[in-house]
Coordinates of C-alpha atoms in Angstrom, one line a residue:
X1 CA 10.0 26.5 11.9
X2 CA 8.4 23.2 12.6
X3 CA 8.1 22.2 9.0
X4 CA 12.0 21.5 8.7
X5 CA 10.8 18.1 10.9
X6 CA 7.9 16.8 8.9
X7 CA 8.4 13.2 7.3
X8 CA 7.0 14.1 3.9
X9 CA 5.6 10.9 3.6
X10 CA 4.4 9.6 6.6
X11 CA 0.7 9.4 5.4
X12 CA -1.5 10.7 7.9
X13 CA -5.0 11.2 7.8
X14 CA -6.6 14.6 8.9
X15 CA -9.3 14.9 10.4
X16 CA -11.8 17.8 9.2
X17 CA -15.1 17.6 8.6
X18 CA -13.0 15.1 5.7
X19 CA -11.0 12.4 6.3
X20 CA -8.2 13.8 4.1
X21 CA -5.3 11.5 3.7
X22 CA -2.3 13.5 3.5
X23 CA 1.4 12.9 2.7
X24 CA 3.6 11.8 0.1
X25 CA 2.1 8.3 -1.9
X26 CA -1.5 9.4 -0.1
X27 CA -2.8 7.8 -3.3
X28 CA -2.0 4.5 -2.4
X29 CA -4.6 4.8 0.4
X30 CA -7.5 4.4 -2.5
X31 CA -7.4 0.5 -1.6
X32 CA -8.9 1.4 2.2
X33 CA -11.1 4.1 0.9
X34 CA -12.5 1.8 -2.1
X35 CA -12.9 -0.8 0.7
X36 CA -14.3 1.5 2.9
X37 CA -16.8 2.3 -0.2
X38 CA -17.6 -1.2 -1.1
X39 CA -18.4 -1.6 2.6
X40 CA -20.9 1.2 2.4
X41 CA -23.0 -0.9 -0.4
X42 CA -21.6 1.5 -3.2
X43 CA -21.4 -0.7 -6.2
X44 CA -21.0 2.0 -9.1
X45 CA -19.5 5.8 -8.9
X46 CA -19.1 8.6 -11.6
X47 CA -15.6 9.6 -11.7
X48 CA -15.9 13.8 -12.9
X49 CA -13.0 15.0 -13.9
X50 CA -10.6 17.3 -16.7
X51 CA -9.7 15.6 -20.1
X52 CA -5.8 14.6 -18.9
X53 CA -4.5 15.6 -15.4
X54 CA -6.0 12.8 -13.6
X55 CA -3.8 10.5 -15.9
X56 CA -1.1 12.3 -16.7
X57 CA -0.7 12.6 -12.7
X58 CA -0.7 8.9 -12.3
X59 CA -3.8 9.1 -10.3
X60 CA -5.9 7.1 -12.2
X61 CA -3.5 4.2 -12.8
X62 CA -4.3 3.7 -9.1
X63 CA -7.9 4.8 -8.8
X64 CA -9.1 2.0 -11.5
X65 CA -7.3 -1.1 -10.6
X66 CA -8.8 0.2 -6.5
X67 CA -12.3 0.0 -7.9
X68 CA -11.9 -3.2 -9.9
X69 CA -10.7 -5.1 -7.2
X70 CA -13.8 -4.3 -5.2
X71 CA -16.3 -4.9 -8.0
X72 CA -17.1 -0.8 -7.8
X73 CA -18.3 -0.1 -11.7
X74 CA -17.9 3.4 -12.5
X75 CA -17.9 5.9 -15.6
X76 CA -15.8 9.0 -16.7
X77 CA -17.0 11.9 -17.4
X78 CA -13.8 13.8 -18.3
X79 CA -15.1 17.2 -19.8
X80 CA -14.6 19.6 -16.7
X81 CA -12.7 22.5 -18.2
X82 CA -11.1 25.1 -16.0
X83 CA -14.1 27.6 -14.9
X84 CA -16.6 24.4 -15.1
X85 CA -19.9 25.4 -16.2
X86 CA -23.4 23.8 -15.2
X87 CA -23.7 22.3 -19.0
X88 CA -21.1 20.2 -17.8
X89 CA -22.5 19.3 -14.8
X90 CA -26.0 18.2 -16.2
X91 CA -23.9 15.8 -18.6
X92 CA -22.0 14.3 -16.1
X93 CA -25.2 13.9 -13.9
X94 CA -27.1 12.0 -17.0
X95 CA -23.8 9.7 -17.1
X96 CA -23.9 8.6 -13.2
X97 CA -28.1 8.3 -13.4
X98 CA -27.5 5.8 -16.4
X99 CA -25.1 3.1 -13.8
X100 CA -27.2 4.4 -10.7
X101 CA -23.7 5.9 -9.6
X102 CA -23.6 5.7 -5.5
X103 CA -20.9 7.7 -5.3
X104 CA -19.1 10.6 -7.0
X105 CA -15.0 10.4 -7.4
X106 CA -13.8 13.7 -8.4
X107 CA -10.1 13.7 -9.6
X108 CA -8.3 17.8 -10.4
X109 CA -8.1 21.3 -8.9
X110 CA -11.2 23.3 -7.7
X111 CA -12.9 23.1 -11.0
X112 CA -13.4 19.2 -11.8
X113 CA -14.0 18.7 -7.1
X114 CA -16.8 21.8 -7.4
X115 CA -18.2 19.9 -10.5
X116 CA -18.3 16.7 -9.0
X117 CA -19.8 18.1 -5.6
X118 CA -22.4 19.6 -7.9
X119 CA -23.1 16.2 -9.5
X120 CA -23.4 14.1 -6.4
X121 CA -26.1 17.0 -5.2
X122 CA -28.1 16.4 -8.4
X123 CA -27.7 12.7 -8.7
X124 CA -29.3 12.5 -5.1
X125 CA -32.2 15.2 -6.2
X126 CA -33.3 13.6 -9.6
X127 CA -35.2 16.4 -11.7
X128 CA -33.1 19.4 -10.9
X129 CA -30.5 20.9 -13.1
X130 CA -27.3 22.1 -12.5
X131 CA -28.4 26.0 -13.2
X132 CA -31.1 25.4 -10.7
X133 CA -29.0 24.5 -7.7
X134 CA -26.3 27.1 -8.5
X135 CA -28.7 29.9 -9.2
X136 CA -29.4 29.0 -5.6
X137 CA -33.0 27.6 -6.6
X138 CA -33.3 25.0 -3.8
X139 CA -31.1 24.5 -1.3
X140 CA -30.2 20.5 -1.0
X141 CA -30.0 18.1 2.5
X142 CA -28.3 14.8 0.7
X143 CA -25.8 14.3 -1.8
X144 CA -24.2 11.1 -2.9
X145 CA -20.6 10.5 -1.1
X146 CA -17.7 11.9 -2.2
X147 CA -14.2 11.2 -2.7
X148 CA -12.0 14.3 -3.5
X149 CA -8.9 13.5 -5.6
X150 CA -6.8 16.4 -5.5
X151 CA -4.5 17.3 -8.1
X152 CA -3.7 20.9 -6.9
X153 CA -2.5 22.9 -3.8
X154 CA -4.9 26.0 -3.8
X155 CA -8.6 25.7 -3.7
X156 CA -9.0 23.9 -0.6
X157 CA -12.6 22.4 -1.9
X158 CA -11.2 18.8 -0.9
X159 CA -11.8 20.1 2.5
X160 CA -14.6 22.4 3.0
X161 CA -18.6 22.6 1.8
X162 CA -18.2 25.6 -1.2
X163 CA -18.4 24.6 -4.7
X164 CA -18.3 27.1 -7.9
X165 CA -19.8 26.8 -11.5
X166 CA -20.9 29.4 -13.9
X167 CA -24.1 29.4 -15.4
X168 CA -22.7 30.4 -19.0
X169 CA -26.2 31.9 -20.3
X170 CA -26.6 34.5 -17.3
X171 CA -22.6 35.0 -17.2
X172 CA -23.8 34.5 -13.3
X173 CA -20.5 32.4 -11.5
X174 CA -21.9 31.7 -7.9
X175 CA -21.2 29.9 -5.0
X176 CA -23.1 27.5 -3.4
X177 CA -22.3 25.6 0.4
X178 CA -24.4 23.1 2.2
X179 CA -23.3 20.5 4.3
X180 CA -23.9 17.8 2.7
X181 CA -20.9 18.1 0.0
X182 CA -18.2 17.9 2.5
X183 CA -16.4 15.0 1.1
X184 CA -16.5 12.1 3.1
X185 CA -13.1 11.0 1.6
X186 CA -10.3 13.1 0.2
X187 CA -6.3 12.4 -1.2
X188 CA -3.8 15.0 -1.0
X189 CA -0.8 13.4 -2.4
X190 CA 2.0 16.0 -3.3
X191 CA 3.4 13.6 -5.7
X192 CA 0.5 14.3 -7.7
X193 CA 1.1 18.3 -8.0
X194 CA 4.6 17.6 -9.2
X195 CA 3.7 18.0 -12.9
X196 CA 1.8 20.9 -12.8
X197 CA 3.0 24.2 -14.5
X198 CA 4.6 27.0 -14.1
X199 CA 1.2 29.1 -14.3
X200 CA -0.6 26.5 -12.4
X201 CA 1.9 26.6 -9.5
X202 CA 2.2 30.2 -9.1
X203 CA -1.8 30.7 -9.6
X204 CA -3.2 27.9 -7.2
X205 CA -0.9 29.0 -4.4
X206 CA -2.0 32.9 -4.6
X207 CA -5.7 31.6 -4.2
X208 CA -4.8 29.9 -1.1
X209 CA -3.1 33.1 0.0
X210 CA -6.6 35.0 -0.8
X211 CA -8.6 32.6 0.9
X212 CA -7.2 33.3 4.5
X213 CA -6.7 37.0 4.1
X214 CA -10.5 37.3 3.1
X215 CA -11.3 34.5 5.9
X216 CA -9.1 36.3 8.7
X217 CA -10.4 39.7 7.8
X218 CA -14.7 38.4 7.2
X219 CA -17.0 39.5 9.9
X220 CA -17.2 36.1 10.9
X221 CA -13.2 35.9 11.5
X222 CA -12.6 33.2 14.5
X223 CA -9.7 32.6 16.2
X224 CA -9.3 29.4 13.9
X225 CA -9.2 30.7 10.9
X226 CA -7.2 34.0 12.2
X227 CA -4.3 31.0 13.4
X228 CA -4.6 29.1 10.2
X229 CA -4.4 31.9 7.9
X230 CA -1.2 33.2 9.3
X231 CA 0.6 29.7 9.0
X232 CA -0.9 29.6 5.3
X233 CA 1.1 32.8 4.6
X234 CA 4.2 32.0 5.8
X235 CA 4.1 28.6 4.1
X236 CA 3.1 29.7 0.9
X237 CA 5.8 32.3 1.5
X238 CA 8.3 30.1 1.9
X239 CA 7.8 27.3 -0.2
X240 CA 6.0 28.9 -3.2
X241 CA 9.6 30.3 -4.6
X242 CA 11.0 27.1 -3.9
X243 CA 8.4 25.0 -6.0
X244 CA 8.4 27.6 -8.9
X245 CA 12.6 26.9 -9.2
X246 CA 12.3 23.2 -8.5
X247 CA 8.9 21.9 -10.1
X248 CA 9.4 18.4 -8.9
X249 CA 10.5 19.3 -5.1
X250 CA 8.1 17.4 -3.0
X251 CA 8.8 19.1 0.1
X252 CA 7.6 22.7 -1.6
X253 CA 4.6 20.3 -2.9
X254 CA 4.0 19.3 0.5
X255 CA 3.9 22.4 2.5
X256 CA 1.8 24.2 -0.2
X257 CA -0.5 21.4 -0.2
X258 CA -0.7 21.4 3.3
X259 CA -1.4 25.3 3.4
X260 CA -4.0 25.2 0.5
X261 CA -5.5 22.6 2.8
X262 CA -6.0 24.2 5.9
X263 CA -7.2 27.9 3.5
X264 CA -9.9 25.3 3.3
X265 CA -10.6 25.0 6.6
X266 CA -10.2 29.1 7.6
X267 CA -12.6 29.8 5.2
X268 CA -15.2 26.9 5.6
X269 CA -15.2 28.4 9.4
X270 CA -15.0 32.4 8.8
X271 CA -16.4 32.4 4.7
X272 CA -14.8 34.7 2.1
X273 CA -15.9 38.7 0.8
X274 CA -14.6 40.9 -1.9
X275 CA -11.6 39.5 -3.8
X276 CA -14.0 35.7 -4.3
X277 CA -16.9 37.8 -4.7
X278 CA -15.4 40.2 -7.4
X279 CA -13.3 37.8 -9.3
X280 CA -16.4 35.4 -10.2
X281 CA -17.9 38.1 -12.9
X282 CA -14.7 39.0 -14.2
X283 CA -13.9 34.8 -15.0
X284 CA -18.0 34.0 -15.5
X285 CA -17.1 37.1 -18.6
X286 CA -13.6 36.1 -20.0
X287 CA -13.7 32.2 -18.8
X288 CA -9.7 31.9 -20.3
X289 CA -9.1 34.3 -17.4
X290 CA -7.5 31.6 -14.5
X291 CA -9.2 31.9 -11.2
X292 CA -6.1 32.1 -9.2
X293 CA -5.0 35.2 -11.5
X294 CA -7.9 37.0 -11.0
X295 CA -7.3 36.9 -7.7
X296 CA -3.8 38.1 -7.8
X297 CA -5.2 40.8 -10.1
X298 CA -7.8 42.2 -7.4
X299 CA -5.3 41.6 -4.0
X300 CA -3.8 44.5 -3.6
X301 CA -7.0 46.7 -4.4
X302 CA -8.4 44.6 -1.9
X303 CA -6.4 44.9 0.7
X304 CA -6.4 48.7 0.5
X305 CA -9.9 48.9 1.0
X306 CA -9.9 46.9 3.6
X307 CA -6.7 48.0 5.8
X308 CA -8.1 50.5 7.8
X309 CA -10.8 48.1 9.3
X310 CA -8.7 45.1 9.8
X311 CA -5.0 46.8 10.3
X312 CA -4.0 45.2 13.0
X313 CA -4.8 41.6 12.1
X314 CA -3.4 42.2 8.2
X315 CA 0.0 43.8 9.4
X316 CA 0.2 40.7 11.5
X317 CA -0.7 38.2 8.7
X318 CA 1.3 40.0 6.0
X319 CA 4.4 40.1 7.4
X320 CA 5.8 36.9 5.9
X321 CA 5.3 38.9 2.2
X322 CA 4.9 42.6 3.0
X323 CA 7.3 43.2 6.0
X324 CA 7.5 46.5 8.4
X325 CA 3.9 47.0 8.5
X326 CA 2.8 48.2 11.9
X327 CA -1.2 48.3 11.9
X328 CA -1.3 51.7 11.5
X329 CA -5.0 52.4 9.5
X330 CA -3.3 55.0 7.4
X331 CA -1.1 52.2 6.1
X332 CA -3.3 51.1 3.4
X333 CA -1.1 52.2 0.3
X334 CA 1.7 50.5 1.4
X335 CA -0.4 47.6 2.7
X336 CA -1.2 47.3 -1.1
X337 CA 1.7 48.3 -2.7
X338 CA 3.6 45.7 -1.1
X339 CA 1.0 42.9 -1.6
X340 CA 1.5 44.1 -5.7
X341 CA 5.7 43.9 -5.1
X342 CA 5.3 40.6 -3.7
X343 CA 3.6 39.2 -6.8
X344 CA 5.7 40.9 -8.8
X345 CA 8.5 38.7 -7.3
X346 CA 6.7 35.3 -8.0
X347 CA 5.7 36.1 -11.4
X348 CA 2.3 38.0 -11.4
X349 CA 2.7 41.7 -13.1
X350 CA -1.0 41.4 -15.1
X351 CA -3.6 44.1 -14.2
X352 CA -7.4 44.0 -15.9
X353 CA -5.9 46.6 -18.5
X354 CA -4.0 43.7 -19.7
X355 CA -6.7 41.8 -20.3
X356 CA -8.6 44.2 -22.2
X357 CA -10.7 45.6 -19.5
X358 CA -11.4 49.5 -19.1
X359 CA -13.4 51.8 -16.8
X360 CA -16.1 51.3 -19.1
X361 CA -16.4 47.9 -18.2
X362 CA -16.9 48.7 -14.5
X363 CA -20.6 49.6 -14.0
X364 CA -21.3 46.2 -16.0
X365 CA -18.8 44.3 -13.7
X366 CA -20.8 45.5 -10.4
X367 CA -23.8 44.7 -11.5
X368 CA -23.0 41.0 -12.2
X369 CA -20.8 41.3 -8.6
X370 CA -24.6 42.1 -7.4
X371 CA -27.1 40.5 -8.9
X372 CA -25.3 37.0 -9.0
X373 CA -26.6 34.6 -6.8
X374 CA -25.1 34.0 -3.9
X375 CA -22.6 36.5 -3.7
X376 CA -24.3 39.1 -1.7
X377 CA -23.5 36.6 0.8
X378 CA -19.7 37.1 0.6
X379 CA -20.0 40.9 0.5
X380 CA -22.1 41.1 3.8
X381 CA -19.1 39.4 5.1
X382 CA -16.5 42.5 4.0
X383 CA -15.2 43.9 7.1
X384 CA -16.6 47.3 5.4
X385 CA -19.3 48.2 3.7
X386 CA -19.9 46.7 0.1
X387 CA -21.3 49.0 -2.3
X388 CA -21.5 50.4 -6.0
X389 CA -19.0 52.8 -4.8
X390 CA -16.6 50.7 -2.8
X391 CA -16.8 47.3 -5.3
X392 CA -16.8 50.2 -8.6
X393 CA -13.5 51.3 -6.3
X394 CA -11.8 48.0 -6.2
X395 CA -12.0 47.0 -9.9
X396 CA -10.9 50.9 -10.7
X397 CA -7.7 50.1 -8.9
X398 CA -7.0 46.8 -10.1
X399 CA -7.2 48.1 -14.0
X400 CA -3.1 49.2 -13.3
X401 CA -0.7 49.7 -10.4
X402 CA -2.1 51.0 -6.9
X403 CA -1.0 54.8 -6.9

């Protein structure tokens, strides 16, 4: 493959609709961004991000000294937990309004970028709260710049539009996407992902693997994101084993960066459906329950409702993980059943049952995958059609193994 030639850490910068700078020591590239900033007339930025990671990772021992030496003031907000809620948003909001932040500097995974995204919106539209924009109460032109640190390879959200926070007093978890929260900046620097765990590994990789197998299989599937979904797969594939045996391998950082990446891109282009739009009530209800594991929960029920529309395409794109798979409609069961044996083999055996969920809990379940805002958007985009019956369906089969 033409991975086995890659110069880990030739820093490059990729060009999206984010100038993402990519490689091994990427973070060293704060000095031209915080230039680049200072140019801009930023003086002052809120930094949004989790309680440790973005020092623990080293990150921020670069990130400060960048912004002192270009007179950039700035304040932490470091409460973002995993699943970050708009409470959390409005506080960090109040922190950048009180240095008239001019930027927003998120530092983490998904949770503390989405967060940060929602803050620069807000600081830009003074008078609107966080549970306004994500219960999809306005819909935003301008948001301050951002710069995406990213401390994970899986969400992708350091290169695309989408952000994600749950309104805790509705148990509502949407999505919103508008232009204007592509970051302008954004730091992928596998060095970076080399301390996170086990658990962490393992989950933020699978939710790159969702991303392009709702994204190549959406109704608004493009070439693009068809092409960059099948190279996410076999990267994540290949490398994801590799990374879970040898935590600090940069090369397995590297690749799974690089794949969690470009899942950014497929879906920005061809948007998500069930497993995103299912997963958000059953996190938004038990917020302990990781994204990325929800996901891996709900794959294989997924892709058994979905084979027989999209056969073709997902015996194609499965082959790295589920091989002998022909595109044969009636393949569906095995489809799924292979999907559940691959996580098996990197470490994910948990069903809803495990986390104390029950057909009882179903009806409740589709009704938050319905009425939550936003994510009636994702199901028109399921390549069939999304119902009581078929969503009910789905979270039936993910309560235990697919039989």
């Amino acid at each position: 493959m033409w991975d086995t030639g890659m110069d880990i850490r030739d820093v490059q910068v990729i060009r999206t609709r984010t100038d993402v700078y990519f490689g091994v020591g990427a973070i060293d590239s704060i000095d031209a961004i915080a230039g680049q900033m200072a140019a801009r007339g930023i003086k002052s930025a809120l930094v949004v991000t989790g309680h440790s990671a973005y020092k623990v990772t080293g990150a921020w021992a670069k990130i400060a000294p960048a912004l002192d030496r270009v007179n950039i003031r700035y304040a932490v907000y470091d409460g973002v937990t995993p699943n970050p809620t708009t409470g959390q948003v409005d506080t960090a909001v109040a922190l950048g309004a009180d240095i008239e932040a001019g930027a927003v500097i998120a530092i983490g995974g998904g949770s503390a970028i989405d967060a940060g995204k929602g803050a620069a919106i807000l600081l830009r539209n003074p008078g609107k709260t966080a549970a306004a924009l994500f219960n999809c109460e306005f819909a935003p032109k301008e948001a301050l710049p951002i710069l995406a640190v990213n401390l994970t390879h899986g969400t992708g959200s350091e290169s695309n539009r989408f952000a994600v926070v749950t309104d805790t007093e509705k148990n509502f978890k949407p999505v919103i996407a508008f232009d204007c929260i592509y970051p302008t900046w954004a730091i992928d620097d596998p060095a970076l992902m080399a301390t996170l765990s086990e658990k962490q590994t393992r989950f933020v990789s699978i939710d790159a693997v969702n991303h392009v197998i709702e994204a190549a299989t959406s109704r608004s599937a493009n070439p693009l994101a068809v092409m960059l979904a099948s190279e996410t797969v076999k990267l994540v594939s290949k490398y994801l084993p590799l990374a879970l045996r040898e935590p600090g391998n940069l090369t397995a950082r590297y690749f799974l960066a690089y794949a969690a990446m470009i899942a950014g891109v497929a879906f920005d282009n061809s948007l998500l459906h069930y497993t995103h739009a299912l997963e958000h009530p059953l996190s938004a209800v038990r917020p302990d329950l990781a994204h990325g594991l929800g996901l891996s929960i709900l794959l294989p029920a997924v892709v058994k409702e979905i084979y027989p529309a999209r056969s073709v395409v997902l015996a194609d794109l499965l082959a790295p993980i589920v091989p002998g798979l022909t595109g044969v409609p009636g393949e569906a069961e095995k489809a799924a059943k292979g999907v559940e044996k691959w996580l098996v083999s990197v470490g994910v055996s948990e069903k809803l049952a495990d986390f104390g969920f029950t057909a009882d809990d179903v009806d409740s379940l589709v009704d938050l995958t319905l009425k939550t805002p936003s994510l009636s958007g994702l199901l028109d985009q399921a390549p069939t059609e999304a119902n009581r019956l078929s969503i009910a369906s789905i979270y039936l089969n993910s309560l235990g193994w697919i039989s």
